[in-house]
Short mmCIF file of C-alpha atoms in Angstrom, two decimals:
data_model
loop_
_atom_site.label_atom_id
_atom_site.label_comp_id
_atom_site.label_asym_id
_atom_site.label_seq_id
_atom_site.Cartn_x
_atom_site.Cartn_y
_atom_site.Cartn_z
CA ALA A 1 -22.89 19.23 -7.70
CA GLY A 2 -19.78 17.60 -9.13
CA GLU A 3 -19.32 13.96 -9.91
CA GLN A 4 -18.51 11.71 -6.95
CA PRO A 5 -14.83 10.72 -6.93
CA LEU A 6 -13.62 7.16 -6.92
CA PHE A 7 -12.55 5.91 -3.50
CA ALA A 8 -9.68 3.45 -3.15
CA TYR A 9 -7.90 2.08 -0.08
CA CYS A 10 -4.15 1.37 -0.28
CA HIS A 11 -2.98 -1.07 2.41
CA GLY A 12 0.41 -1.03 4.07
CA TRP A 13 3.47 -3.25 3.97
CA LEU A 14 2.89 -6.86 5.10
CA SER A 15 -0.83 -6.40 4.53
CA SER A 16 -3.43 -6.98 1.84
CA LYS A 17 -6.91 -5.95 0.79
CA ALA A 18 -8.15 -8.34 3.50
CA SER A 19 -6.78 -6.06 6.23
CA VAL A 20 -8.96 -5.30 9.23
CA LYS A 21 -8.49 -1.55 8.76
CA GLY A 22 -9.46 -1.62 5.08
CA ASN A 23 -12.50 -3.79 5.67
CA HIS A 24 -13.62 -1.62 8.58
CA LEU A 25 -13.42 1.46 6.34
CA ALA A 26 -15.27 -0.38 3.55
CA SER A 27 -18.11 -1.30 5.92
CA PHE A 28 -18.37 2.36 6.92
CA PHE A 29 -18.51 3.40 3.25
CA ASP A 30 -21.25 0.82 2.63
CA LYS A 31 -23.50 2.86 4.93
CA CYS A 32 -22.81 6.14 3.08
CA THR A 33 -24.65 7.74 0.20
CA ASP A 34 -23.71 10.64 -2.05
CA GLU A 35 -25.74 13.85 -2.42
CA HIS A 36 -28.00 12.09 -4.96
CA GLY A 37 -28.72 9.10 -2.71
CA GLY A 38 -26.34 6.78 -4.57
CA LYS A 39 -24.07 4.29 -2.85
CA VAL A 40 -20.48 5.28 -2.10
CA LYS A 41 -18.07 2.37 -2.53
CA LEU A 42 -14.54 2.01 -1.24
CA GLU A 43 -12.45 -0.26 -3.44
CA LEU A 44 -9.90 -2.26 -1.47
CA LEU A 45 -6.84 -2.51 -3.71
CA ASP A 46 -4.36 -5.36 -3.36
CA LEU A 47 -1.00 -3.67 -3.83
CA ASN A 48 1.05 -6.84 -3.52
CA ASP A 49 3.02 -7.82 -6.61
CA ASP A 50 1.58 -11.33 -6.39
CA ASP A 51 -2.12 -10.86 -5.62
CA GLU A 52 -3.11 -12.27 -2.25
CA VAL A 53 0.51 -13.05 -1.27
CA VAL A 54 1.32 -10.78 1.65
CA GLY A 55 4.82 -9.34 1.63
CA THR A 56 5.28 -9.06 -2.14
CA MET A 57 4.42 -5.36 -2.29
CA THR A 58 6.85 -3.14 -4.17
CA LEU A 59 6.42 0.53 -5.05
CA SER A 60 6.32 -0.26 -8.75
CA SER A 61 3.67 -2.98 -8.32
CA ALA A 62 1.61 -0.78 -6.01
CA LEU A 63 1.70 2.19 -8.36
CA SER A 64 0.71 -0.05 -11.30
CA LYS A 65 -2.24 -1.44 -9.28
CA ILE A 66 -3.50 2.11 -8.66
CA ASP A 67 -3.03 2.85 -12.39
CA ALA A 68 -5.04 -0.27 -13.29
CA PHE A 69 -7.85 0.74 -10.90
CA TYR A 70 -7.98 4.19 -12.49
CA ALA A 71 -7.96 2.72 -16.00
CA ARG A 72 -10.94 0.48 -15.09
CA HIS A 73 -13.01 3.16 -13.35
CA GLY A 74 -11.74 6.55 -14.54
CA VAL A 75 -14.50 6.80 -17.17
CA GLY A 76 -12.44 8.28 -19.97
CA GLN A 77 -10.02 9.87 -17.48
CA LYS A 78 -12.68 12.36 -16.32
CA LYS A 79 -13.23 11.05 -12.80
CA LYS A 80 -10.86 11.79 -9.97
CA MET A 81 -9.88 9.51 -7.13
CA CYS A 82 -9.79 9.90 -3.40
CA LEU A 83 -6.94 7.67 -2.24
CA ILE A 84 -6.94 6.48 1.35
CA GLY A 85 -3.63 4.97 2.36
CA SER A 86 -2.21 3.41 5.49
CA SER A 87 1.51 3.18 6.26
CA LEU A 88 3.39 2.25 3.08
CA GLY A 89 0.05 2.47 1.25
CA GLY A 90 -0.16 6.10 2.44
CA TYR A 91 3.29 6.83 1.07
CA THR A 92 2.35 5.10 -2.20
CA ALA A 93 -0.91 7.08 -2.46
CA ALA A 94 0.96 10.37 -1.91
CA LEU A 95 3.60 9.40 -4.48
CA TYR A 96 0.89 8.49 -7.00
CA ALA A 97 -0.91 11.80 -6.40
CA SER A 98 2.33 13.73 -6.90
CA ARG A 99 2.87 11.98 -10.24
CA HIS A 100 -0.78 12.21 -11.38
CA PRO A 101 -2.40 15.29 -9.77
CA GLU A 102 -4.99 15.36 -12.56
CA ARG A 103 -6.30 11.96 -11.37
CA VAL A 104 -6.44 12.55 -7.60
CA SER A 105 -8.79 14.99 -5.88
CA ARG A 106 -8.12 14.00 -2.26
CA LEU A 107 -5.73 12.05 -0.08
CA VAL A 108 -6.47 10.58 3.33
CA LEU A 109 -3.20 9.36 4.83
CA LEU A 110 -3.15 7.18 7.94
CA CYS A 111 0.37 7.13 9.41
CA PRO A 112 2.06 7.38 6.00
CA ALA A 113 5.49 5.75 5.84
CA PHE A 114 7.27 8.86 4.57
CA ASN A 115 10.45 7.84 6.39
CA PHE A 116 10.21 4.13 5.54
CA ARG A 117 13.80 3.64 4.43
CA HIS A 118 15.17 4.99 7.72
CA GLN A 119 12.65 2.91 9.70
CA LEU A 120 13.56 -0.24 7.76
CA GLU A 121 17.27 0.36 8.30
CA HIS A 122 16.59 0.76 12.03
CA LEU A 123 14.50 -2.43 12.11
CA LEU A 124 17.17 -4.35 10.28
CA SER A 125 19.93 -3.13 12.58
CA GLU A 126 18.27 -4.25 15.82
CA GLY A 127 20.32 -7.08 17.25
CA GLN A 128 21.89 -8.18 13.98
CA GLU A 129 24.54 -7.02 11.57
CA TRP A 130 22.67 -5.86 8.46
CA THR A 131 25.35 -4.10 6.49
CA LYS A 132 25.82 -5.13 2.90
CA GLY A 133 28.16 -8.10 2.82
CA SER A 134 27.11 -9.49 6.21
CA SER A 135 25.94 -13.10 6.29
CA THR A 136 22.42 -12.09 7.44
CA PHE A 137 22.04 -9.60 4.60
CA GLU A 138 23.49 -12.02 2.05
CA THR A 139 21.14 -14.80 3.23
CA TRP A 140 18.18 -12.47 2.67
CA ARG A 141 19.58 -11.54 -0.73
CA ARG A 142 20.15 -15.18 -1.70
CA ASP A 143 16.75 -16.42 -0.49
CA GLY A 144 14.85 -13.34 -1.67
CA VAL A 145 12.69 -13.32 1.44
CA ARG A 146 13.14 -12.34 5.09
CA ARG A 147 10.70 -13.24 7.87
CA PHE A 148 9.49 -10.41 10.10
CA GLU A 149 6.94 -10.48 12.88
CA ALA A 150 3.67 -8.96 11.68
CA PRO A 151 1.64 -6.74 14.03
CA ASP A 152 -0.46 -9.74 15.10
CA LYS A 153 2.76 -11.63 16.00
CA ARG A 154 2.64 -14.10 13.08
CA PRO A 155 5.77 -14.36 10.96
CA GLU A 156 5.43 -12.82 7.51
CA GLY A 157 7.89 -13.00 4.66
CA LEU A 158 9.14 -9.84 3.02
CA SER A 159 10.21 -10.27 -0.57
CA VAL A 160 12.90 -7.88 -1.67
CA SER A 161 14.32 -7.63 -5.14
CA PHE A 162 18.04 -6.87 -5.18
#
């Protein structure tokens, strides 16, 4: 039998490695063993640019976090990863796999945000003028953060670099 791949979970936008979904998956993996009876571990990656600060995730920071995980655990670049990604983490995992197919053996994508730009434009246009040059857009640009309601109804800041 082949060597067990590395398993890593990539969280979505406005989330972190402390997400309920990621921790639920990790607890499931804790109960699993490979064909040799060894433990199977799911690494919960924090894809935010500023570790533990929700809303600072960028594609470049997320891709570099996956790179760093692979560098730490790739054992001389011989192991392959199974990336599990949710939402923007799913898009990021797919993008990483397309750039590094030699490092990724499997993808598990949970509602990947393949159309994220269109969805964000739609979100931003609801009830407010969000065209470039509008006061709302310029305020976000000036402050560098915009508050959005997270799925659990708490306000979360989204950092955007312009």
